[in-house]
Structure formats: structure tokens, C-alpha cells
mmCIF file of C-alpha atoms in Angstrom:
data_model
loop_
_atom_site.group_PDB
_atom_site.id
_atom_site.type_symbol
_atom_site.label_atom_id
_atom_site.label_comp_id
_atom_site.label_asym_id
_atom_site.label_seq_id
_atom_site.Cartn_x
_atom_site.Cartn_y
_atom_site.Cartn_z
ATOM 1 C CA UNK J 1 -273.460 239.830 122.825
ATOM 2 C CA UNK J 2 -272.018 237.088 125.027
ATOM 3 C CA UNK J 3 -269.376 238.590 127.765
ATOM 4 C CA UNK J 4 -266.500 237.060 127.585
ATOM 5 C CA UNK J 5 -267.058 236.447 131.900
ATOM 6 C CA UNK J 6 -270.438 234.593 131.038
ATOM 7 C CA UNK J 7 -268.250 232.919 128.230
ATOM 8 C CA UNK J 8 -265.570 231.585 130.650
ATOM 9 C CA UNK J 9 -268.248 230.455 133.605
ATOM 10 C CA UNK J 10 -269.779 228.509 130.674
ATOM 11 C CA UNK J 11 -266.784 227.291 129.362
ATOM 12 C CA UNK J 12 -266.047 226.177 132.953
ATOM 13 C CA UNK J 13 -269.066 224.200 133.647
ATOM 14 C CA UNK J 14 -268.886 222.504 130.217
ATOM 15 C CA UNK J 15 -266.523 219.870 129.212
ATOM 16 C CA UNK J 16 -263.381 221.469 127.505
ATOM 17 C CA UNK J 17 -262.511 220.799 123.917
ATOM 18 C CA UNK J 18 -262.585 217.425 124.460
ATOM 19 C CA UNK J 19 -260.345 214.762 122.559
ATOM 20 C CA UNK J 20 -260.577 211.072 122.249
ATOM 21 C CA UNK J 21 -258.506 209.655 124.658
ATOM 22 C CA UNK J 22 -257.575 205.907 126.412
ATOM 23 C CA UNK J 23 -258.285 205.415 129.813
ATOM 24 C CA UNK J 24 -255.807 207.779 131.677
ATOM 25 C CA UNK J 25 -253.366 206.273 134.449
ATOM 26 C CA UNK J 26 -252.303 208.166 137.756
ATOM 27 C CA UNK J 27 -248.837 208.658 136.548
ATOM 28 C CA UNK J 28 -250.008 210.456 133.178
ATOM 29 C CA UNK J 29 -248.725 213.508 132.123
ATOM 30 C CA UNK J 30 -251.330 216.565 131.979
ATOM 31 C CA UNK J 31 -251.437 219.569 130.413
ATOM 32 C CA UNK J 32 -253.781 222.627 129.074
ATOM 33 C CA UNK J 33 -253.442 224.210 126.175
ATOM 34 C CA UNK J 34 -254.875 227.095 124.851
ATOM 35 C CA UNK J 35 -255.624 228.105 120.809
ATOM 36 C CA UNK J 36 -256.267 231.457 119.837
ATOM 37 C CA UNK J 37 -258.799 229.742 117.255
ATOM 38 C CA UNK J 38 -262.438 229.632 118.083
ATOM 39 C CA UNK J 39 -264.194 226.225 117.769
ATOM 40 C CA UNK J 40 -264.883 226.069 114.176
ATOM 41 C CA UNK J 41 -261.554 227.145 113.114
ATOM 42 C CA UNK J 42 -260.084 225.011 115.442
ATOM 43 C CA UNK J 43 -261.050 221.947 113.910
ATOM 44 C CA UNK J 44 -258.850 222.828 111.108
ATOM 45 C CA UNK J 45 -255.819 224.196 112.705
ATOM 46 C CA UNK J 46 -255.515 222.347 116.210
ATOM 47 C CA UNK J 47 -257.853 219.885 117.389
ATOM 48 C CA UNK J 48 -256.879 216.903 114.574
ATOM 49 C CA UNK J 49 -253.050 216.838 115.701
ATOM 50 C CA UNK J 50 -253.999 217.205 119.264
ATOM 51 C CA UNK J 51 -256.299 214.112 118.595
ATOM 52 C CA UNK J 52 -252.856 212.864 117.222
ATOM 53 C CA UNK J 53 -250.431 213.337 120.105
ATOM 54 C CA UNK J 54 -253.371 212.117 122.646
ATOM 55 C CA UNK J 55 -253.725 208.683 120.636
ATOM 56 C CA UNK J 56 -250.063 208.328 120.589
ATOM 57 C CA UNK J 57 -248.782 209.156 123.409
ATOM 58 C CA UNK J 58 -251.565 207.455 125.327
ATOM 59 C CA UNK J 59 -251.259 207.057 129.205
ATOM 60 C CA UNK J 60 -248.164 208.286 129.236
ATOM 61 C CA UNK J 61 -249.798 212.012 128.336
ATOM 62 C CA UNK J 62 -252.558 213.942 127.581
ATOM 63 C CA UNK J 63 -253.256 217.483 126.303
ATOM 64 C CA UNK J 64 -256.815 219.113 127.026
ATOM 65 C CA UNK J 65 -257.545 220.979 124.284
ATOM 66 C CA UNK J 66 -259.278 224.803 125.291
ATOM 67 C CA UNK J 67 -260.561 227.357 122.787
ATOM 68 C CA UNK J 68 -260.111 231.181 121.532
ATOM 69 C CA UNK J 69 -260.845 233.141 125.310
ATOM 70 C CA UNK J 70 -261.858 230.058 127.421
ATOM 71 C CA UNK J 71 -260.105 229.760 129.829
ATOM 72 C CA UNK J 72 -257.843 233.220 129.556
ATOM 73 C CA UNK J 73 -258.807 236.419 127.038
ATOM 74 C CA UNK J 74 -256.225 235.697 124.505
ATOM 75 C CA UNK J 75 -254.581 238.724 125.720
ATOM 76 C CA UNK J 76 -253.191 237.445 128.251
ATOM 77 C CA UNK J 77 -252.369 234.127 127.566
ATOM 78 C CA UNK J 78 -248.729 234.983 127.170
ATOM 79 C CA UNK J 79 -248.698 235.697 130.791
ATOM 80 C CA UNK J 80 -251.005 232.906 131.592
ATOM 81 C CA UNK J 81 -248.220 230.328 130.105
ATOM 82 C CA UNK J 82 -245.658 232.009 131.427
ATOM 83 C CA UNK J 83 -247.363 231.709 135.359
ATOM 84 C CA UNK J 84 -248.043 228.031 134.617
ATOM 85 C CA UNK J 85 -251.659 228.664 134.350
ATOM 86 C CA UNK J 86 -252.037 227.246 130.953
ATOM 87 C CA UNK J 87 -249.068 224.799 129.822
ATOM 88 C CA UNK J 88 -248.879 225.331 126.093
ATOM 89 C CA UNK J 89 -250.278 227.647 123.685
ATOM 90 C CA UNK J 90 -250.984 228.010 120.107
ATOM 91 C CA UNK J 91 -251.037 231.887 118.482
ATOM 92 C CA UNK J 92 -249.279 234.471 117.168
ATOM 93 C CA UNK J 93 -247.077 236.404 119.199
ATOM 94 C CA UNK J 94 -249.154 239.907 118.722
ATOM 95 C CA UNK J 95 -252.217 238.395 119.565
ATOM 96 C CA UNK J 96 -250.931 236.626 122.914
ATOM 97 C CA UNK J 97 -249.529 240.009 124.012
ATOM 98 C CA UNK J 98 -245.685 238.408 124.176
ATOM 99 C CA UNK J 99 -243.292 240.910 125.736
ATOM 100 C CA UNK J 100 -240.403 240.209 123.595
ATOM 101 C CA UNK J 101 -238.903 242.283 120.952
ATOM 102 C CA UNK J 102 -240.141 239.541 117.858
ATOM 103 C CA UNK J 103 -243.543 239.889 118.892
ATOM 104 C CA UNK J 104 -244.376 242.809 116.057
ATOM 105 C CA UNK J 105 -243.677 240.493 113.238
ATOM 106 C CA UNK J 106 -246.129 237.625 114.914
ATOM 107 C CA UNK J 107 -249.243 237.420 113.001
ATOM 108 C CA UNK J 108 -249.086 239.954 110.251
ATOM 109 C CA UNK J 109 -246.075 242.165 109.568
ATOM 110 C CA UNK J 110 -247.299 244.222 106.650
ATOM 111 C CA UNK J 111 -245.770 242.968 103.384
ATOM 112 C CA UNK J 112 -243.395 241.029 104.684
ATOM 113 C CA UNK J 113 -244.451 237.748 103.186
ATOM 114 C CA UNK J 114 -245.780 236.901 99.714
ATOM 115 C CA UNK J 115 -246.745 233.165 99.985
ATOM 116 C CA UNK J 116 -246.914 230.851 102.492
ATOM 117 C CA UNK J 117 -243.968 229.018 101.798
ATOM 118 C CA UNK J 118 -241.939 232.372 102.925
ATOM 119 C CA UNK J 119 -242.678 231.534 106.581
ATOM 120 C CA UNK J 120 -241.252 228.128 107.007
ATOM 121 C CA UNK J 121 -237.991 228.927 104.754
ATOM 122 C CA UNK J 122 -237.157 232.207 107.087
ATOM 123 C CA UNK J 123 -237.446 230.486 110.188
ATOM 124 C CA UNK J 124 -235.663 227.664 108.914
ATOM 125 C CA UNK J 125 -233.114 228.893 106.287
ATOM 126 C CA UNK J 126 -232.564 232.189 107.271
ATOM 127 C CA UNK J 127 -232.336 232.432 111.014
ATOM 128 C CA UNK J 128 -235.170 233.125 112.576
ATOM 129 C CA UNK J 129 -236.592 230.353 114.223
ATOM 130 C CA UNK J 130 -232.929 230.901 116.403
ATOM 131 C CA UNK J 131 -233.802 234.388 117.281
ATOM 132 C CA UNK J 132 -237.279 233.244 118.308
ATOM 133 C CA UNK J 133 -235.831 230.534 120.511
ATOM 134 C CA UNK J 134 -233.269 233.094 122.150
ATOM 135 C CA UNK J 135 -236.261 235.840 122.883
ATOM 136 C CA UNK J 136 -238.392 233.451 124.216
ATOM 137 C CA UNK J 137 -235.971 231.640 126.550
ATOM 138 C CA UNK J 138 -235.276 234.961 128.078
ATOM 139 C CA UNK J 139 -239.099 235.020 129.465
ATOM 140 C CA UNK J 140 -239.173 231.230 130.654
ATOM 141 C CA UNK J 141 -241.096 230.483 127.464
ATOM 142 C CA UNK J 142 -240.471 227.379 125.067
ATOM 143 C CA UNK J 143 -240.917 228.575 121.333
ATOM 144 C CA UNK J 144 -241.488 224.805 120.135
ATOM 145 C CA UNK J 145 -242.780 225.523 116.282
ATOM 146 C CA UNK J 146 -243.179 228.271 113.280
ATOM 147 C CA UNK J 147 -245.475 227.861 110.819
ATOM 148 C CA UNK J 148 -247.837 229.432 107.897
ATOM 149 C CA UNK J 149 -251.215 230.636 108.016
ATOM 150 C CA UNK J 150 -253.554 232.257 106.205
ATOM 151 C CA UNK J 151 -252.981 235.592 104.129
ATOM 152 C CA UNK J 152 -254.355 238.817 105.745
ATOM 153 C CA UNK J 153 -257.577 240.600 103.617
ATOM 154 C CA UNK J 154 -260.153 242.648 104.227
ATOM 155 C CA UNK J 155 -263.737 241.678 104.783
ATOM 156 C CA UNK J 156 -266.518 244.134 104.892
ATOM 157 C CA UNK J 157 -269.930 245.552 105.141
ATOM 158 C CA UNK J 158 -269.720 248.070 102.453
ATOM 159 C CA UNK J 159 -267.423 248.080 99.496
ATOM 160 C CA UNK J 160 -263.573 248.725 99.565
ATOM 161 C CA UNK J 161 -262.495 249.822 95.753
ATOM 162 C CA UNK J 162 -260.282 252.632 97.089
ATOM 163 C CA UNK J 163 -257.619 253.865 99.494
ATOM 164 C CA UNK J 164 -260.276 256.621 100.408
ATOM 165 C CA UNK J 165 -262.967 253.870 101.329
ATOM 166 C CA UNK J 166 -261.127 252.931 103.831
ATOM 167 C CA UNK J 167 -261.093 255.827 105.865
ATOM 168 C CA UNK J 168 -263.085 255.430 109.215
ATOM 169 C CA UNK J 169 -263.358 251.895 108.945
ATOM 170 C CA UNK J 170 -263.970 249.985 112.187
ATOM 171 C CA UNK J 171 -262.003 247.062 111.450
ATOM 172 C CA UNK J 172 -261.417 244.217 113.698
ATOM 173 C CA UNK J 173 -257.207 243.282 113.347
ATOM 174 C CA UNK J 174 -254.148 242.388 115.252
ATOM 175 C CA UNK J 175 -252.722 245.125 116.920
ATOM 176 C CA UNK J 176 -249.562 245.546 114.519
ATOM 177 C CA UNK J 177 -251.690 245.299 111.640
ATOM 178 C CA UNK J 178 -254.123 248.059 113.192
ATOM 179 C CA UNK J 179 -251.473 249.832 114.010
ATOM 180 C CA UNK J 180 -250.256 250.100 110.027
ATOM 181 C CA UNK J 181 -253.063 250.318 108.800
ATOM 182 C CA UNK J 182 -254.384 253.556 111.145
ATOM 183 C CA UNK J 183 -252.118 255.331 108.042
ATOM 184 C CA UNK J 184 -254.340 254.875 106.175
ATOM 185 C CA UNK J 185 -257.452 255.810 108.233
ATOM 186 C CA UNK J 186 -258.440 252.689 109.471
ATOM 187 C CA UNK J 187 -259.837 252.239 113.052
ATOM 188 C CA UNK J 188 -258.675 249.240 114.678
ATOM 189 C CA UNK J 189 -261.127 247.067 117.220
ATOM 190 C CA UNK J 190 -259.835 245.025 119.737
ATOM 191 C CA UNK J 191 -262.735 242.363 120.565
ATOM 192 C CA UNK J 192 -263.016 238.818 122.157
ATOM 193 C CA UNK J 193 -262.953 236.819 119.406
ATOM 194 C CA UNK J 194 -266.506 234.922 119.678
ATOM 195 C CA UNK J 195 -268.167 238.881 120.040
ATOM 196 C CA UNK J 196 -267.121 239.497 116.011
ATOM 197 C CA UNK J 197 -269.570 238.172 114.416
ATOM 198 C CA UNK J 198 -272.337 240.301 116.573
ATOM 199 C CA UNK J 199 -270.186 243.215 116.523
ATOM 200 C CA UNK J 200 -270.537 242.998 112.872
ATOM 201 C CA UNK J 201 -274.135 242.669 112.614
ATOM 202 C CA UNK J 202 -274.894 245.467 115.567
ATOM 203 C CA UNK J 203 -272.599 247.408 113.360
ATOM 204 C CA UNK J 204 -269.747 248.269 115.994
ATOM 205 C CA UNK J 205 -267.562 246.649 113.545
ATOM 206 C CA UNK J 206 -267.446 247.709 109.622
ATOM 207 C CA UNK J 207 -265.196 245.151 108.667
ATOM 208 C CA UNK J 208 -262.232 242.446 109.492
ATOM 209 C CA UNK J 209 -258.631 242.270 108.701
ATOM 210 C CA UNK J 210 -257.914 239.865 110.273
ATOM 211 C CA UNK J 211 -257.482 236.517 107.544
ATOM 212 C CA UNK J 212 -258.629 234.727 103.913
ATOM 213 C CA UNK J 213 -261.103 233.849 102.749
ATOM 214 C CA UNK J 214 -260.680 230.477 103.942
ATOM 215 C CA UNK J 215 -261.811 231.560 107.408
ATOM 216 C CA UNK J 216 -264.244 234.154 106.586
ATOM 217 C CA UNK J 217 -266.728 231.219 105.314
ATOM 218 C CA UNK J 218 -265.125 228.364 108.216
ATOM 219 C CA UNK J 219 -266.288 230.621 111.201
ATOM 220 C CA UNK J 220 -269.315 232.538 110.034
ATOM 221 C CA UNK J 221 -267.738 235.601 109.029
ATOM 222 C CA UNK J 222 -268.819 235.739 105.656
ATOM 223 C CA UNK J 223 -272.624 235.501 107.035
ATOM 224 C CA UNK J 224 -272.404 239.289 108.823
ATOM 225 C CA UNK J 225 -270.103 240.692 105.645
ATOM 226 C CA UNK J 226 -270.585 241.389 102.113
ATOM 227 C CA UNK J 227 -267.441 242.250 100.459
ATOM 228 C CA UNK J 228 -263.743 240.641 100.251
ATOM 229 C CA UNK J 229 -260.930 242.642 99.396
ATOM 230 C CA UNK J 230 -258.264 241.352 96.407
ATOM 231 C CA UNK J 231 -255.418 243.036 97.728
ATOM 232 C CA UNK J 232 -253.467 241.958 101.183
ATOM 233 C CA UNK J 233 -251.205 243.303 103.678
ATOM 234 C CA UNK J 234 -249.510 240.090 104.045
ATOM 235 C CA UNK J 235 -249.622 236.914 102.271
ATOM 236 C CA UNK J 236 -249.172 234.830 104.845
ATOM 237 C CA UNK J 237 -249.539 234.822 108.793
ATOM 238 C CA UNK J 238 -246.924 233.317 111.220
ATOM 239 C CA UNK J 239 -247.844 231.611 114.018
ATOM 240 C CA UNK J 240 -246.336 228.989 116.449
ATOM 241 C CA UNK J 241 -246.809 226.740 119.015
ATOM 242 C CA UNK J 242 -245.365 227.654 122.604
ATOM 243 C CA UNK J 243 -244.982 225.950 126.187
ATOM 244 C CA UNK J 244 -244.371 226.747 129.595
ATOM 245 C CA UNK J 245 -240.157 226.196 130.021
ATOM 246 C CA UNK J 246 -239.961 224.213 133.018
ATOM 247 C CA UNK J 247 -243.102 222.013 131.566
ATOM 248 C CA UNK J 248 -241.378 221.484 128.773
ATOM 249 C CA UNK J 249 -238.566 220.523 129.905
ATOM 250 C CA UNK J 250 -239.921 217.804 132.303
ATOM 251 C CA UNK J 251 -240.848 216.101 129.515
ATOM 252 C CA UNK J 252 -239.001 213.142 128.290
ATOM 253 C CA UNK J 253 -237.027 213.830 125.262
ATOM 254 C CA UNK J 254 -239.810 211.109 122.755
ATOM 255 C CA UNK J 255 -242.847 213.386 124.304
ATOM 256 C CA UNK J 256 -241.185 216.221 122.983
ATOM 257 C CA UNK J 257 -240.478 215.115 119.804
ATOM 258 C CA UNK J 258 -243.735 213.613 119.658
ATOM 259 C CA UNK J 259 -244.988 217.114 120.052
ATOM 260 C CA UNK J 260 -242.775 218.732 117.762
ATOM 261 C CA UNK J 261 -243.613 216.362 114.922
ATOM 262 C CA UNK J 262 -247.385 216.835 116.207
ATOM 263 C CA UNK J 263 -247.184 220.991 115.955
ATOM 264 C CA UNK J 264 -245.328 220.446 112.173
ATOM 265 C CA UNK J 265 -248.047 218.463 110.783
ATOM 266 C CA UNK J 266 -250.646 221.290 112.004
ATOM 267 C CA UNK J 267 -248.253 223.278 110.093
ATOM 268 C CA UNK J 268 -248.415 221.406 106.965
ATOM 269 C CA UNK J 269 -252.141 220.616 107.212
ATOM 270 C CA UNK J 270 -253.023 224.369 107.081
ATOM 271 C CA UNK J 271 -250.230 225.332 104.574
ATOM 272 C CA UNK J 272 -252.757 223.649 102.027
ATOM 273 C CA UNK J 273 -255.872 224.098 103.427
ATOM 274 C CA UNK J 274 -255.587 227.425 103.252
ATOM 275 C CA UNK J 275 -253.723 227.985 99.948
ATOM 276 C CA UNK J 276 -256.995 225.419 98.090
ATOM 277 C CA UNK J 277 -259.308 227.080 99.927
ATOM 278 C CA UNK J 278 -258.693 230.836 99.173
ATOM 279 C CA UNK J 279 -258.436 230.147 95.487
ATOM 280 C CA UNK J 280 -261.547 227.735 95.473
ATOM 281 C CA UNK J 281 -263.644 230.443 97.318
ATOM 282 C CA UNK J 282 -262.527 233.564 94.975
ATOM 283 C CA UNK J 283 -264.013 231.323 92.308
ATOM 284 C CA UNK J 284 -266.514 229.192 93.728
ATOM 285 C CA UNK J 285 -268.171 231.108 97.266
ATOM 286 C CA UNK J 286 -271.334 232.199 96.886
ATOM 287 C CA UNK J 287 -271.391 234.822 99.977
ATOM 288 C CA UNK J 288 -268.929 237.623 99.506
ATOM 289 C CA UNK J 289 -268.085 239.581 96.093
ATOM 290 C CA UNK J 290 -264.936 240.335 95.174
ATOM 291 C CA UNK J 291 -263.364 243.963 95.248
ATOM 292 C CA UNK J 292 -260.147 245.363 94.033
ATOM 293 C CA UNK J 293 -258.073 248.273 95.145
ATOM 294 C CA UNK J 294 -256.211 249.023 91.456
ATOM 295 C CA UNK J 295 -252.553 248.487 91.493
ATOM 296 C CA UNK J 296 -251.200 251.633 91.223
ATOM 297 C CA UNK J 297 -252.464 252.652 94.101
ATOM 298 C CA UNK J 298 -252.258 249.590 96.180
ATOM 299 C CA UNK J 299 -248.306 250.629 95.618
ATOM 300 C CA UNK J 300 -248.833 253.468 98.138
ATOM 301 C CA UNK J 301 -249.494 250.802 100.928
ATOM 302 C CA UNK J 302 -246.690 248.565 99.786
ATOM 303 C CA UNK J 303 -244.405 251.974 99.733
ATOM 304 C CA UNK J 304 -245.712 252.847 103.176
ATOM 305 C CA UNK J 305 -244.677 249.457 104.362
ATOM 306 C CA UNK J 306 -241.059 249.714 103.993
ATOM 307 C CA UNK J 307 -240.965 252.903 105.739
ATOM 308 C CA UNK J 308 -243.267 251.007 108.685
ATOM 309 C CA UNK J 309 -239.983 248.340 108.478
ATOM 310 C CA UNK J 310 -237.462 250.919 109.349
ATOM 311 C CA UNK J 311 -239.091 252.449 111.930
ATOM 312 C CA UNK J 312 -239.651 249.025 113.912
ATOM 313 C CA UNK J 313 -236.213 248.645 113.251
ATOM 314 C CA UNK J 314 -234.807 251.442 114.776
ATOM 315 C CA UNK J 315 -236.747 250.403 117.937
ATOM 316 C CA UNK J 316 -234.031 247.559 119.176
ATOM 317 C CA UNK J 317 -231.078 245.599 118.070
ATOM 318 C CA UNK J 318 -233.529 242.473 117.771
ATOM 319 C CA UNK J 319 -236.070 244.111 115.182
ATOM 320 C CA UNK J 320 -233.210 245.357 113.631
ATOM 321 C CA UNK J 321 -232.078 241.806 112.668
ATOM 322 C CA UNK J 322 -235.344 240.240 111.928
ATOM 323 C CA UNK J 323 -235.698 243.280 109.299
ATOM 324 C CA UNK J 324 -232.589 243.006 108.025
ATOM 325 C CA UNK J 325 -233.371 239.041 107.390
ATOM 326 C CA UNK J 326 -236.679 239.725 105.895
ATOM 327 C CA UNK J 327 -235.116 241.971 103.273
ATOM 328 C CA UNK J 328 -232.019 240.168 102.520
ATOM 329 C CA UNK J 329 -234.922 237.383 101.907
ATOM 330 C CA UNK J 330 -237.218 239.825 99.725
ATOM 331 C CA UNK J 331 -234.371 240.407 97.812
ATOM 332 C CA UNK J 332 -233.341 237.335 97.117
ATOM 333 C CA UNK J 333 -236.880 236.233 95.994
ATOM 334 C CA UNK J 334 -237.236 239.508 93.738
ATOM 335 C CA UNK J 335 -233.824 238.244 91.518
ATOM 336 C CA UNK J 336 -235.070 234.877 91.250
ATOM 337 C CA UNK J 337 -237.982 235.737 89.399
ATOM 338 C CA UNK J 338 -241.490 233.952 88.927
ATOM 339 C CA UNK J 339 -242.952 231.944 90.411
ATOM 340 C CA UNK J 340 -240.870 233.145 93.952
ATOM 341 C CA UNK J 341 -241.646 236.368 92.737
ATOM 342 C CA UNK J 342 -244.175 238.138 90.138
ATOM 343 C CA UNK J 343 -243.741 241.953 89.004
#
């Protein structure tokens, strides 16, 4: 298994992630930026619209592109932006260890969304995207953009067609996700992300919960596992774009907007990608069969989830709010009826 120490003294004699770019003046702008992705992935969700901002903004800035644990563990690249180590960063708030009181519902907050769509319309309808700007200018941290991912599901080694199967799993998650899911028996794994795929075949890990199907085949995933799960704890994943305060705002106001419009068309670019491609793959992927937990007893996770809600939201006056939001949005979806919502 590579160590993620020999990872980063590779990664530091190679050439980053690098991105077509025209001849660079003096006076140009640099910055490094971090993904949580790995390489494959991040062709898909960050390296195009990086390509993008480079070609526009030409000598006037550049962005070097790094991947998942290359230049920081992605456990510490919170602190890593916040130092001025890295200048931007692309994750989800759990992964990236933030220190604020939003970072539970970053990456998956069990049941909390149905479709992708539900991500964009609470940060931008029903307040949220405000409360993420507030908690993150309190740490010298620029929360720049929200957008959709992929749903969460289980991949695994041996069959899940029951609550019960579940127990004892060693299951590769974020930590809020692991840390719901433990009711239920599961053992979460924290790993460097570019060790999963040999922790799977060594058999330290049993399984993943950690996205769709989309990414299970795009990284190599579905190679080391035999089995995707139907049911999810989340239908969608929320993740954002971030920057270093004072780097961000020594930026001319067009860079940042060039940015901005740059980090929404990542956005947009995975919104579909990921809704084809988890359909497509259900039907058409050759490498994983499909398993079902039945309904009636998928309930009890669903029922477990609201209680999981009010206990974050006793915690602080913050999670209170974003709980309160993601209900009064629930139940606004639930009256309106297919398709926002299906019994």
C-alpha cells in the first residue's frame, strides 16, 4: 500500500496536476489549490473548469491544480488554507476537518437530501449559503460556492440485503456518515484516499459509503467490490469551493467573478454527470450487482435519521438553524407532491 509520505515526496518531485496554460508573466497571480478528488475523479469534477479559469484569465492568473492528499492529507487541508499553505480548496466541509458549526451537514447529512437539485435551492432559496458565508468568515476562510454531488450508497465485498448484514462492516465513509451509520453496526475507516482500493482487496476494508455509482466505476472502485446497494443515506452530497480570506480578497473584483462563474459550472457539470451516470450504470454496468434493503425496513434508518437531526441540533444555535431550514424544506417538498417528492 503506498504511504501517503512516499505519496507526497512523489507528488513533490513530479509535476502537479498540470493545466494548459500561456506563457506566465512576473506580475501573474499564483495560487494552489487542493481537491479532495483523486486523479481520475478529478477529471470530472475539477480539472476542466480549472483548465477554464487558467485559459481565461491568462497572465493575469493561474491556479495549479493538486490532487486528493498531495500536497496535505485531506484532513488537514482546512487548516492548511486557513495558514496560507494552500490558497483554495475544493471538498466537503467533513472531509477537510472545518472547525465550524456547519461542518456536520458537509458531505452527507443522512437523509437530508433527496435529489440533487435540493442542494443548490437550500443554499440559494432558503438561507444557507448566508450561514455558510457567516461561519466561514469567522475562521478567515472564503466560502466562494455550494454545489451537488453524487448520492451516498454502499459498495461492497459481500452482499447487503439486510439491516443485519451490515453489522461489522468495515466501511470506508465521511466521518458524519460513519458516525450515523455506527447505529446500525457499521465500522467506519478513515483512510488516505488513494490506499482504498488496496484496503479493499487486502480486505481491511469490507465496503465503501462513501458515493454512486458514478464513481465506483470512474476511480476503480467497482474493480475491488462486488455489490451496490439500492438504498442511500443521502441523495445528494454538498460540497463547495473555498479560499484563503486575505487571498481572496486581493483579488480584483473580474478574477473573482471569473472564479465564481468557474466553481458554478463545476457545479452544473457534475449535477448531470452524475444524475446520467447512476441511472445508466444500474442498467447498463457490467461490474457490480444490484442489492436491495426492502422498504419497510429501510424506514428504520430513515426513522433513525430524524432523531440523528435533533440531536445535532441541540448541539449549537447554528445546527439548530440549518435543521430547522432543512425541515421547513422537507416539508415543503413532501406537500408538493411528485416529482419533488415520491411516497
Amino acid at each position: 500500500m503506498t504511504t501517503r509520505r512516499n505519496f507526497i515526496a512523489g507528488a513533490a518531485a513530479a509535476a502537479p496536476a498540470t493545466l494548459a496554460a500561456p506563457a506566465i508573466a512576473q506580475s501573474t497571480i499564483r495560487w494552489r489549490m487542493q481537491t479532495y478528488a483523486g486523479p481520475a475523479l478529478a477529471e470530472h469534477v475539477i480539472k476542466p473548469h480549472i483548465e477554464m479559469f487558467n485559459k481565461i484569465a491568462g497572465d493575469r492568473m493561474q491556479i495549479e491544480l493538486f490532487f486528493a492528499d498531495q500536497l496535505v492529507p485531506t484532513g488537514e487541508l482546512f487548516r492548511a488554507m486557513q495558514r496560507g499553505t494552500i490558497d483554495a480548496v475544493q471538498s466537503d466541509d467533513d472531509s477537510m476537518a472545518s472547525p465550524t458549526e456547519v461542518t456536520v451537514f458537509g458531505g452527507y447529512f443522512p437523509f437530508a437530501l433527496r435529489y440533487s437539485l435540493d442542494v443548490p435551492v437550500l443554499f440559494n432559496q432558503y438561507g444557507l449559503k448566508e450561514i455558510w458565508e457567516e461561519e466561514y468568515a469567522k475562521v478567515g476562510v472564503k466560502h466562494i460556492s455550494a454545489g451537488s454531488w453524487d448520492p451516498c450508497h454502499f459498495a461492497t465485498k459481500e452482499p447487503i440485503n439486510s439491516l443485519a448484514d451490515l453489522q461489522g462492516k468495515r466501511i470506508f465513509t465521511f466521518p458524519t456518515a460513519g458516525r450515523f451509520l455506527s447505529r446500525f453496526g457499521v465500522v467506519p475507516v478513515t483512510l488516505p484516499w488513494e490506499d482504498v482500493e488496496v484496503a479493499l482487496q487486502t480486505g481491511e476494508l469490507d465496503g465503501i459509503a462513501w458515493s454512486g455509482i458514478t464513481e465506483d466505476y470512474t476511480v476503480g472502485w467497482a474493480d475491488v467490490t462486488n455489490y451496490f446497494l439500492t438504498n442511500n443515506i443521502s441523495g445528494a452530497w454538498i460540497g463547495h469551493f473555498f479560499a484563503n480570506m486575505e487571498r481572496w480578497n486581493e483579488l480584483p473584483d473580474d478574477l473573482k467573478t471569473l472564479f465564481q462563474v468557474c466553481a458554478d459550472a463545476s457545479h452544473y457539470y457534475r449535477q448531470w454527470w452524475y444524475w446520467g451516470g447512476e441511472a445508466a450504470l444500474r442498467v447498463n454496468g457490467d461490474k457490480l450487482k444490484l442489492t436491495t434493503i426492502p422498504a419497510e425496513e429501510w424506514a428504520q434508518v430513515e426513522a433513525e435519521a430524524k432523531k440523528f437531526w435533533d440531536e445535532i441540533a441541540a448541539e449549537s444555535e447554528v445546527k439548530a438553524r440549518v435543521v430547522a431550514k432543512i425541515r421547513e424544506y422537507n416539508e415543503v417538498m413532501e406537500k408538493a407532491g411528485p416529482p419533488y417528492r415520491y411516497s
